[in-house]
XYZ file of C-alpha atoms in Angstrom:
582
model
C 5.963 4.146 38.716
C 6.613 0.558 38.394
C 3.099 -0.878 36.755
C 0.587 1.191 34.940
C -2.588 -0.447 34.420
C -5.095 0.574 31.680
C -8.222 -1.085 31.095
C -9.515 -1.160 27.790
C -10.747 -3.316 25.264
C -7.938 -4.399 22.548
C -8.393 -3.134 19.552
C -7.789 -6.135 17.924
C -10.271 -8.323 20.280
C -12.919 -5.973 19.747
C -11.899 -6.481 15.612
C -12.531 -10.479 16.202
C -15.683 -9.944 18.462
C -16.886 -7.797 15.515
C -15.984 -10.305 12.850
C -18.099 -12.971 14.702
C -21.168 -10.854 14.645
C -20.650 -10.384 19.038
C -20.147 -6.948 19.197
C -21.355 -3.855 16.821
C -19.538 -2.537 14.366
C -18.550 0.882 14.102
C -20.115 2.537 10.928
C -17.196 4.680 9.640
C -14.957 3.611 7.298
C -11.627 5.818 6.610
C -9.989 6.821 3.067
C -7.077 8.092 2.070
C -6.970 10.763 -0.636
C -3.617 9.107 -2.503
C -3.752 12.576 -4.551
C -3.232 14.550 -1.488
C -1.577 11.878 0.569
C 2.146 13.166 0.476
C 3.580 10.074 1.858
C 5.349 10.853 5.030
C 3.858 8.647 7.320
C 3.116 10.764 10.067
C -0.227 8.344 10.045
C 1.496 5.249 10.640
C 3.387 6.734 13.516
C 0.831 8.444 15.224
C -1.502 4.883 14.922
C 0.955 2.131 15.054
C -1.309 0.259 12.562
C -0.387 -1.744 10.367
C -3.746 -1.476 8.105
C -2.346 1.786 6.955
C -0.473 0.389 4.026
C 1.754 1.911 1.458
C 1.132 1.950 -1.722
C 3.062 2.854 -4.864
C 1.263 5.548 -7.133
C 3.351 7.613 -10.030
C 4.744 9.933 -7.668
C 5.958 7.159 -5.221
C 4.756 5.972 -2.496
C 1.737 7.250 -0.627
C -0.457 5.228 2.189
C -4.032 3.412 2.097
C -6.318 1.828 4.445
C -6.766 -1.982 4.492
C -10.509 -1.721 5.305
C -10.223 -5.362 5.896
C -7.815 -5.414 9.143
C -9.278 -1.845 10.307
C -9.965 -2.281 13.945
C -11.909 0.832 13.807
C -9.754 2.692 16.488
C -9.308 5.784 13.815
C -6.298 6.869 15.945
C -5.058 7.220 12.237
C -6.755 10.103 11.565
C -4.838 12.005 14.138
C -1.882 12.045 11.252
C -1.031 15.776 10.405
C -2.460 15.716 7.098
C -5.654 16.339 4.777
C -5.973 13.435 2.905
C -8.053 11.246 5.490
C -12.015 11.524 4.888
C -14.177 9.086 6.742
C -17.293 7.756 4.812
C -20.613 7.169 6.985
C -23.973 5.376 5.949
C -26.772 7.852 6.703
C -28.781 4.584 7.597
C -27.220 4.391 11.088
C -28.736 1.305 12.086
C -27.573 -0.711 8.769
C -24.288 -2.638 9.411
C -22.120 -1.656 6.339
C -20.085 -5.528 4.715
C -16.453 -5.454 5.859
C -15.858 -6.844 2.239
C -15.057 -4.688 -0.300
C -17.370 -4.746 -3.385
C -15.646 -6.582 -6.401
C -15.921 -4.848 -9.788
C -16.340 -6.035 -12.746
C -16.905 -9.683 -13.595
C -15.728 -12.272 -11.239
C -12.595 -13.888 -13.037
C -12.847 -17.597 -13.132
C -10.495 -20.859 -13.272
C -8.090 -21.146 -15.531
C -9.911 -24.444 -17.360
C -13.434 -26.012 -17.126
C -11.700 -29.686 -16.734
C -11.134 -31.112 -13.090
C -7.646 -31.122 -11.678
C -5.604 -34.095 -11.168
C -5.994 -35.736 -7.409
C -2.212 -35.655 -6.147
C -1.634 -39.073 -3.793
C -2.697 -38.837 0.263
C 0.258 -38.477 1.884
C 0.874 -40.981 4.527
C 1.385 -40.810 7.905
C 3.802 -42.444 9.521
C 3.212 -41.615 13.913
C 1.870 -38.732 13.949
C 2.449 -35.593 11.123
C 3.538 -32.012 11.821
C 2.169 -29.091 10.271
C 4.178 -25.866 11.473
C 2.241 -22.772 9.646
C 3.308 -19.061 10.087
C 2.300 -16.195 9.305
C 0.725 -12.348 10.303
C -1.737 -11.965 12.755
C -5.013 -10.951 11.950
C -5.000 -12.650 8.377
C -6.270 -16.251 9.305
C -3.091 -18.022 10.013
C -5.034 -20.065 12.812
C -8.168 -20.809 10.222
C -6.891 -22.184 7.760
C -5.430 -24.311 10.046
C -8.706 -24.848 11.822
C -9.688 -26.231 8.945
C -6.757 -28.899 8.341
C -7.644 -29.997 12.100
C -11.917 -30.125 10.776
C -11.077 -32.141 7.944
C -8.427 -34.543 9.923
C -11.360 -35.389 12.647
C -13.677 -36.012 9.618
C -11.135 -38.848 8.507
C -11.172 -40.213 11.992
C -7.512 -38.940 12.878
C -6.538 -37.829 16.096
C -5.505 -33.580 16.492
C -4.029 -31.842 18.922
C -2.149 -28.141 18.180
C -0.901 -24.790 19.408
C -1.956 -21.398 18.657
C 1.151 -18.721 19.986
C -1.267 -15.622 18.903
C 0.251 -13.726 22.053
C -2.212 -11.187 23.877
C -2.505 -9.238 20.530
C -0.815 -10.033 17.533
C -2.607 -8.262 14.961
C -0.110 -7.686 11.716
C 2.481 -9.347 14.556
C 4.140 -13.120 14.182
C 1.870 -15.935 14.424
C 2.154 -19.571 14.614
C 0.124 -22.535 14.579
C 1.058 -25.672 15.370
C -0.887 -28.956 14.429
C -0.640 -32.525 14.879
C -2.061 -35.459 13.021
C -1.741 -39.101 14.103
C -3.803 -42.703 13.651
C -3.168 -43.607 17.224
C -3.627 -41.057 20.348
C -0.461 -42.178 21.963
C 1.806 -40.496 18.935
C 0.324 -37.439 19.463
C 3.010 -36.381 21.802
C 3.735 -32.648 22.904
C 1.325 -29.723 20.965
C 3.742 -28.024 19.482
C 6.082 -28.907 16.440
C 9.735 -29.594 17.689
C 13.734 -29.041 16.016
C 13.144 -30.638 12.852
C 9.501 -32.156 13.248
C 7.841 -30.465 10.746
C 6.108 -32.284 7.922
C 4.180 -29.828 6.247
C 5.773 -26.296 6.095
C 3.574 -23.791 5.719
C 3.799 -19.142 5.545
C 1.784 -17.059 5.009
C 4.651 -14.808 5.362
C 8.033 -14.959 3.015
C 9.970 -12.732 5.628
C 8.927 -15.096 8.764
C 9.196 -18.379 6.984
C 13.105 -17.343 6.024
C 13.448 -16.614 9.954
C 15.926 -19.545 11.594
C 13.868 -20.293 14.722
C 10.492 -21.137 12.055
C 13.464 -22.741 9.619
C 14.388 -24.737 12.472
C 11.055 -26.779 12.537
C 12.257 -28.341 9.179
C 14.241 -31.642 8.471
C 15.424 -31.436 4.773
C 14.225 -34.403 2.648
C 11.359 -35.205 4.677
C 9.801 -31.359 5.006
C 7.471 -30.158 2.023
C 6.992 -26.424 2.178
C 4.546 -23.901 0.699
C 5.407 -19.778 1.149
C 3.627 -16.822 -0.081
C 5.849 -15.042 -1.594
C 4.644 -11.916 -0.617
C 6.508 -9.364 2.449
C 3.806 -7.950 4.602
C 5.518 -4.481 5.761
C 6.933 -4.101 9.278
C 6.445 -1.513 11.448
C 9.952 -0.400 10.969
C 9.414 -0.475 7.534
C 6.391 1.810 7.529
C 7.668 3.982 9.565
C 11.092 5.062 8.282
C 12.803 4.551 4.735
C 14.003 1.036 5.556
C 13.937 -0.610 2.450
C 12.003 -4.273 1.976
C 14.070 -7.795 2.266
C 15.407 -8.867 -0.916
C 12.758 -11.425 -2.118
C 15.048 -13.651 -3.953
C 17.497 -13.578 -1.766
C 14.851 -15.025 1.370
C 13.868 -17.441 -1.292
C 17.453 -18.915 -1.710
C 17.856 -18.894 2.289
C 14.382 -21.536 2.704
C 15.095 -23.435 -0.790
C 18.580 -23.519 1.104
C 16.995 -25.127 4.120
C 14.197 -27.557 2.756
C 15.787 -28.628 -0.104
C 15.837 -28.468 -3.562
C 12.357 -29.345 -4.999
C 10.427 -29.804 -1.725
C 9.543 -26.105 -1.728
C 6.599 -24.171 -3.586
C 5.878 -20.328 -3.772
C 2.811 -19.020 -4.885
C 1.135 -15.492 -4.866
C -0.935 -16.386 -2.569
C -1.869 -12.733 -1.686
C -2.027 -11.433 -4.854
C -4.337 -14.302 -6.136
C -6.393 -13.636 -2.870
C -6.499 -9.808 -3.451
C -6.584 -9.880 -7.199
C -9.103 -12.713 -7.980
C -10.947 -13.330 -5.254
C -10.948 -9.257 -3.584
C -10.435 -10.595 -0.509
C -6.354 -11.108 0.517
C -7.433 -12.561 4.320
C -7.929 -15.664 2.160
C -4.519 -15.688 1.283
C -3.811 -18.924 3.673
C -5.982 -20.993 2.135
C -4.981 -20.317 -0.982
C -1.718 -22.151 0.500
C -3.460 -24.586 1.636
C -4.860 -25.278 -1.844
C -1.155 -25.526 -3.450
C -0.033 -27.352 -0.397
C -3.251 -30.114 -1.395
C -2.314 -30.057 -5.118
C 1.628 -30.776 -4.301
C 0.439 -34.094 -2.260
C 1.324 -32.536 1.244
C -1.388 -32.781 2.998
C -2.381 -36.616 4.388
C -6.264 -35.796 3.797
C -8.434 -36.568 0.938
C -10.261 -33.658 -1.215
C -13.282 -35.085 0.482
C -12.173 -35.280 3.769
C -11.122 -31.194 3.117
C -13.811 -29.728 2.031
C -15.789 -31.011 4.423
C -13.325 -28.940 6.809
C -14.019 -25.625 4.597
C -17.711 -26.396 4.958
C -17.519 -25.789 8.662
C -16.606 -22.520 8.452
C -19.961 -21.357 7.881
C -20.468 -17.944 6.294
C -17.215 -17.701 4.838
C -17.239 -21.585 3.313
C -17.978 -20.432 -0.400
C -14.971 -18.289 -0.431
C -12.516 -20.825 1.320
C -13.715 -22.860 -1.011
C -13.128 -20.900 -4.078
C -9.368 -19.873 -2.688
C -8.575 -23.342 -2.216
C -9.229 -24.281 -5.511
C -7.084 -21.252 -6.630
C -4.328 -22.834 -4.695
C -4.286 -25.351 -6.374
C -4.078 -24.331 -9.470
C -1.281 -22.276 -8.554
C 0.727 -25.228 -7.859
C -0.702 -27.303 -11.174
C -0.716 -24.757 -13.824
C 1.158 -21.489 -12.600
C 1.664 -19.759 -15.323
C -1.848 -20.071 -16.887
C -3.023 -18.416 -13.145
C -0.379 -16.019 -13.441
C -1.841 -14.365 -16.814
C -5.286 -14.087 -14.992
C -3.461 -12.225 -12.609
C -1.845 -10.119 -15.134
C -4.980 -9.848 -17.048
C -6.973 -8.495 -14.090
C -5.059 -6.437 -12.311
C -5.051 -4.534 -16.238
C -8.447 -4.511 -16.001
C -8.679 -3.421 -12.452
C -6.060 -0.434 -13.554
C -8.389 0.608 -15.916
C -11.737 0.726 -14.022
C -12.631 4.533 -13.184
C -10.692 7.312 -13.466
C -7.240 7.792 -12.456
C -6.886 10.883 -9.826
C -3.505 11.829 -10.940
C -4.708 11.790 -14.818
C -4.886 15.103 -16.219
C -7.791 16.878 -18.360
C -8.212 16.415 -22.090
C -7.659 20.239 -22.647
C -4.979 20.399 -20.403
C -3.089 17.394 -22.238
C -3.816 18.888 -25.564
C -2.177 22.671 -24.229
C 0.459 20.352 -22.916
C 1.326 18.653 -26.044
C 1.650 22.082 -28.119
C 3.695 23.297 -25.171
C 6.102 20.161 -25.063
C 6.663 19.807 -29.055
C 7.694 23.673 -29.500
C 10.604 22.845 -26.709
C 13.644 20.953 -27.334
C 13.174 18.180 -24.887
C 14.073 14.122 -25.749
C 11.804 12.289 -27.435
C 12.251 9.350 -25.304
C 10.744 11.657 -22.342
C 7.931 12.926 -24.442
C 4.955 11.379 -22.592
C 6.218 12.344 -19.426
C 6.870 15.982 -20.145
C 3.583 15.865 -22.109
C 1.706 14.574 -19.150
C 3.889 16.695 -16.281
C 2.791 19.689 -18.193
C -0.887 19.319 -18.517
C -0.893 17.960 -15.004
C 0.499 21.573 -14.093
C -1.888 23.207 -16.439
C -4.824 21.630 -14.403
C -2.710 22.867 -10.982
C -2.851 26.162 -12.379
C -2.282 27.594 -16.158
C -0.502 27.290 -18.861
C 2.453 30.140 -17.505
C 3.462 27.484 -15.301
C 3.551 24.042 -16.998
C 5.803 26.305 -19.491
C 8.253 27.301 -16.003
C 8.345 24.184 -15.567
C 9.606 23.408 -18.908
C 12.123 25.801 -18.455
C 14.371 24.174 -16.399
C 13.727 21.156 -17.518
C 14.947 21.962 -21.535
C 17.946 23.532 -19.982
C 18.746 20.200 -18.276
C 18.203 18.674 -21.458
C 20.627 21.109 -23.073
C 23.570 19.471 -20.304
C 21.898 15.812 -21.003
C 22.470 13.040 -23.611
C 20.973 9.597 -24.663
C 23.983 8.064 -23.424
C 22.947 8.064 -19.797
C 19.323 6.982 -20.468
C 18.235 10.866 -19.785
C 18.445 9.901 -16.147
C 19.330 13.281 -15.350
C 16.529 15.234 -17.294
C 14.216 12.813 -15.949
C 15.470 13.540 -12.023
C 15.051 17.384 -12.441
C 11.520 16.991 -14.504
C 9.782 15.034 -11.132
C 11.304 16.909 -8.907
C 10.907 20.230 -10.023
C 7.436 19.191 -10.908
C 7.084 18.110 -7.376
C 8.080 21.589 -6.112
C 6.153 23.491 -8.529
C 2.501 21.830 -7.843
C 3.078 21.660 -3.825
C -0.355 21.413 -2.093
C -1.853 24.539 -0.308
C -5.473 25.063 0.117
C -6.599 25.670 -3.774
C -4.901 22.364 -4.713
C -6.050 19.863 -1.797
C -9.436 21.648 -2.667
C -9.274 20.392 -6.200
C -7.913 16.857 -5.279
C -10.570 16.333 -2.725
C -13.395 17.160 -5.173
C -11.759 15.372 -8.253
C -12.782 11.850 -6.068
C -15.791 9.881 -7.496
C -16.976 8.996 -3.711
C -19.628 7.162 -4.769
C -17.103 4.433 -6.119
C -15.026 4.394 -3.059
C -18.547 3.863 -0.597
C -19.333 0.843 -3.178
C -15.233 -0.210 -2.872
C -16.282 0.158 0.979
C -19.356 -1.964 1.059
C -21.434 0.665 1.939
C -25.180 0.481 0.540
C -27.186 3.626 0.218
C -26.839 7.025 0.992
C -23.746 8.023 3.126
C -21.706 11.420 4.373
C -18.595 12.408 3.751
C -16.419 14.210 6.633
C -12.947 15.970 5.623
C -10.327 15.922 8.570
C -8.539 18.837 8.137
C -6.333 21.130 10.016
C -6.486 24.658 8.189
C -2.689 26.696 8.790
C -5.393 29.333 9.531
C -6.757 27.710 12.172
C -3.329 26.385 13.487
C -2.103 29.556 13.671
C -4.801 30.395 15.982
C -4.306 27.840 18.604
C -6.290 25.130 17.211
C -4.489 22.159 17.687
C -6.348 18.997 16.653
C -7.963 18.218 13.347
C -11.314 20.014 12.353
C -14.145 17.612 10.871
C -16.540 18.485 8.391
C -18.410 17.618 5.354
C -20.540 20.239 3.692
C -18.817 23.268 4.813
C -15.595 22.175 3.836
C -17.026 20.980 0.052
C -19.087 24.354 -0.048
C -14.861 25.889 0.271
C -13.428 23.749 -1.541
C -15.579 24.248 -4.498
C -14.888 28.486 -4.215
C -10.865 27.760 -3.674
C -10.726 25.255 -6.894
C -12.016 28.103 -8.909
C -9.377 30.672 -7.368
C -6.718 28.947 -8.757
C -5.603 31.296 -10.286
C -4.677 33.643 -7.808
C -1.978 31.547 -6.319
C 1.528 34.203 -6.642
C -0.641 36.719 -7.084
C -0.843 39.524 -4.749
C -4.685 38.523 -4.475
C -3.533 35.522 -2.789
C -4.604 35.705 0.865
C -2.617 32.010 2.171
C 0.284 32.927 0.405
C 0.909 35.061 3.518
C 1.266 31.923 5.592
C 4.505 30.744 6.467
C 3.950 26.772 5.195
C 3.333 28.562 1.732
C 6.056 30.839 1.761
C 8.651 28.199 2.484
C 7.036 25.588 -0.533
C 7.647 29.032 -2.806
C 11.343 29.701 -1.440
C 12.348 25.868 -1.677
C 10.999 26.318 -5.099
C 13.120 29.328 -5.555
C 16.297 27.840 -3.922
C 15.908 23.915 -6.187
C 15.624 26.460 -9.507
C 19.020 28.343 -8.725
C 20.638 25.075 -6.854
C 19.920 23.516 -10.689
C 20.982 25.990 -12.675
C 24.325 26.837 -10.635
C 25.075 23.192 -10.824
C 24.784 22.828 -14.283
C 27.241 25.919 -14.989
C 29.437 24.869 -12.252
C 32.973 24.717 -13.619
C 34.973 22.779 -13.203
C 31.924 20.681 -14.219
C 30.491 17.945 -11.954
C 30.508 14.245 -12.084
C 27.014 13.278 -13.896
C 25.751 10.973 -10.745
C 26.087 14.326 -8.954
C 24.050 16.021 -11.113
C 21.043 13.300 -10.851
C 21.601 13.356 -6.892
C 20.960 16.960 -6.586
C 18.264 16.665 -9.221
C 16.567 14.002 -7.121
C 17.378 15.303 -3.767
C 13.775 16.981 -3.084
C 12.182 13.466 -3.294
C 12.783 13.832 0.756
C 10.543 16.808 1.212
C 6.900 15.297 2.197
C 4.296 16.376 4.605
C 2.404 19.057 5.837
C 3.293 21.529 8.269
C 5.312 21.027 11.281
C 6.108 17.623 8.974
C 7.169 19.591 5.780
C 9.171 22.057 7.522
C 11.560 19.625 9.132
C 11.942 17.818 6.013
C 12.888 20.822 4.441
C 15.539 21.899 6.762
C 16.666 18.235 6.635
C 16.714 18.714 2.523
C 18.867 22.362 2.928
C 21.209 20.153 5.432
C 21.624 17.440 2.860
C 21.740 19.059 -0.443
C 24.457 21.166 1.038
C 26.815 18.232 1.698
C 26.061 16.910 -1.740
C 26.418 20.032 -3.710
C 30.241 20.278 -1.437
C 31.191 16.637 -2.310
C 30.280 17.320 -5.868
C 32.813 20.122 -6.354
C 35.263 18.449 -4.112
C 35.229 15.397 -6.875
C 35.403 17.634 -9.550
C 38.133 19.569 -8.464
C 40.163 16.481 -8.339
C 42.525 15.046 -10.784
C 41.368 12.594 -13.138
């Protein structure tokens, strides 16, 4: 076969049509359960999307949906796991807000007094604006807007848009140029060196040479959000993010010293204004307030008024922009301030019961376990008394006091600390009673209102029961009712997990989380006594080697094997170094 054609609308096309009120939009929106998300990213590889995010939670990192990029494929929900539930109005024919619903008061500027008007920048031939970016977050807008508010000061425009057939979360550019006279317009796109006004939406692709190339040092201003936006490559394997300050030294390198600004323009975007799409004009904004932009404030927002619906929220981004770049640290402590406040709202899923902490506490002050790890242990414990009982928050203390016992302060406990999450990680693996008691522990109400749907709405749980596997069943199994009419009978049978009342403990998945259990308790405990004794970073590698073991399943079982594989090459090198001579 040399050419395959399929014909189909692009998912990201259809998200645009969609946006601009053409085309309906799906009703569904899709949630992650964070408490029974297990982080292995079988989602992200299955969809290729780049709205599944990760995010970072106590016990690391898990995924979410960015309900604002969703292009409403849901090829995400064919991940092998149980924490996706999709969230439908009943109302069928209402059109639920893409926006998520802000709560709690909207924060406002950081003073009442107007801002200083920086000096119009001049133009001498024609000026280059070279903005980058990710696709699907308004790169192209906000630049839309620079070329609205250049025609309403009577100067001349031409530009570029490389968007490619469908770069969604992909590189983006726009290219835009200003002149007095038509005849210096020359060639769309910025050249080697031509840029003016340096612009990213993007820290990663503004630090790239061939956008770095666009600049001429001492004439160039730029303006970079210093946030990464996650690769696929990233989200898909254990690749760790760029080195922020280190891209940050490679454009300061580039533009020059004092001709470049970064802001949080994301953050301030997602944080104050619950919307991080407006991200790029919140550069914009800075890029105003630094005096790189040859356009009055006038002249601007009569740009930002042509946007139509979303012209109140440009707005209010724009003047967050610049206010980043006039006063940063006064917007920085509104940042700090509401993203406490934001931590606070609701109830956190992972945060145990009050009579599970207080069991917890009695249980963690009769052991000798270090102070300084007192709130963990406290919490780990009642978090396992919720799991299940008392009898095993105290096995879990177990282990934990006797790597205490081969522990000191002198090495910050990092070795206590390694076994207490990972043997805490073992201990409270997810089978049915647990995801049962995640799933109803969510206040869904909240996340339809985070959702922007209005009204009443259904719930569906996408699972795909061992049970069921076993049996030939090979796709996920949808419901809503039935599923919470089980889940409420499992949460309650708790208690029978071990037992020999417990009817999934038969199933393989569960008997290999109970012998991994089994094997991490004796691999602990043998390395502890192990003489000669081994080298404490050892110790905290095998104590933290489980962190690997994720998923469900198919998923789970090859990280496990993978785990077996690895923790026997540590547990070898170990003894090799401390069988030789000092």
């Amino acid at each position: 076969v040399t050419v395959i054609v399929y014909d189909q609308q692009c998912a990201a096309e259809a998200r645009r049509l969609r946006k601009r009120g053409l085309q309906e939009e799906p009703p569904r929106r899709v949630f992650i359960n964070e408490a029974v998300c297990e982080g292995c990213g079988d989602c992200t590889t299955k969809s290729n999307c780049l709205s599944v995010l990760p995010t970072d939670t106590e016990f690391g990192e898990k995924r979410r949906i960015d309900d604002l990029t969703c292009n409403r494929d849901y090829t995400c929900l064919e991940g092998d796991c149980p924490s996706f539930v999709t969230l439908t109005p009943a109302a069928r024919s209402r059109r639920p807000a893409r926006r998520r619903v802000r709560t709690g008061p909207r924060p406002s500027l950081p003073h009442h007094e107007e801002l200083p008007l920086p000096p119009v920048r001049a133009i001498r031939g024609r000026y280059g604006v070279y903005f980058t970016g990710i696709g699907g977050t308004g790169v192209v807008t906000a630049n839309r807007i620079l070329a609205a508010a250049a025609r309403a000061a009577g100067l001349r425009v031409s530009g570029l848009d490389q968007t490619g057939l469908s770069q969604k979360a992909g590189a983006v550019v726009s290219h835009l140029h200003l002149a007095t006279d038509p005849r210096a317009l020359g060639a769309a796109a910025v050249g080697v060196g031509g840029a003016d006004l340096y612009l990213s939406g993007d820290i990663l692709q503004a630090a790239g040479a061939p956008h770095l190339a666009k600049v001429e040092p001492g004439r160039t201003l730029a303006v970079v959000d210093r946030d990464v936006t996650p690769t696929a490559t990233m989200l898909q394997s254990d690749l760790a993010p760029p080195d922020v300050a280190a891209l940050e030294r490679t454009i300061e390198e580039r533009v020059g010293a004092g001709r470049v600004a970064f802001v949080d323009a994301k953050r301030i975007a997602d944080g104050l204004l619950g919307n991080h799409l407006l991200a790029n004009v919140v550069v914009l904004g800075a890029a105003f307030q630094l005096g790189g932009l040859p356009l009055s404030l006038t002249e601007l927002e009569q740009g930002i008024g042509r946007q139509g619906a979303t012209a109140t929220e440009n707005r209010e981004a724009f003047e967050w922009g610049r206010w980043a770049a006039h006063d940063p640290t006064s917007v920085a402590a509104r940042l700090a301030a509401n993203e406490r406040d934001r931590a606070a709202y609701g109830r956190n899923l992972f945060d145990p019961s009050p009579r599970a902490t207080r069991v917890a506490t009695h249980l963690v002050t009769a052991r000798a376990t270090p102070t300084a790890l007192h709130d963990l242990l406290v919490r780990r414990s009642a978090q396992a008394v919720d799991y299940q009982n008392a009898k095993r928050a105290a096995w879990f203390l177990d282990l934990v006091e006797r790597a205490a016992a081969a522990d000191d302060e002198t090495h910050g406990w990092a070795l206590t600390r390694a076994v207490a999450e990972s043997w805490f990680k073992l201990l409270t693996y997810k089978d049915e009673y647990e995801v049962a008691r995640l799933h109803l522990a969510v206040d869904y109400d909240q996340v339809a209102r985070d959702l922007g749907i209005e009204g009443p709405y259904a719930v569906t749980y996408h699972l795909h029961p061992p049970v069921f596997r076993r049996m030939g069943l090979q796709r996920k199994l949808p419901l809503g009712t039935p599923y919470e009419l089980a889940f409420r009978a499992l949460r309650g049978m708790k208690r029978l997990r071990g037992t020999p009342f417990d009817v999934f403990g038969w199933d393989p998945d569960r008997r290999t989380e109970r012998a991994v259990v089994d094997e991490y308790e004796q691999l602990v405990i043998a390395s502890l006594e192990s003489r000669p004794a081994l080298p404490y970073d050892a110790l905290v590698r095998i104590a933290e080697s489980p962190g690997s073991i994720k998923g469900y399943g198919p998923i789970k079982e090859g990280a496990v094997a993978a785990w077996r594989e690895a923790v026997a090459g540590l547990r070898t090198e170990a003894l090799v170094a401390a069988a030789a001579p000092a």
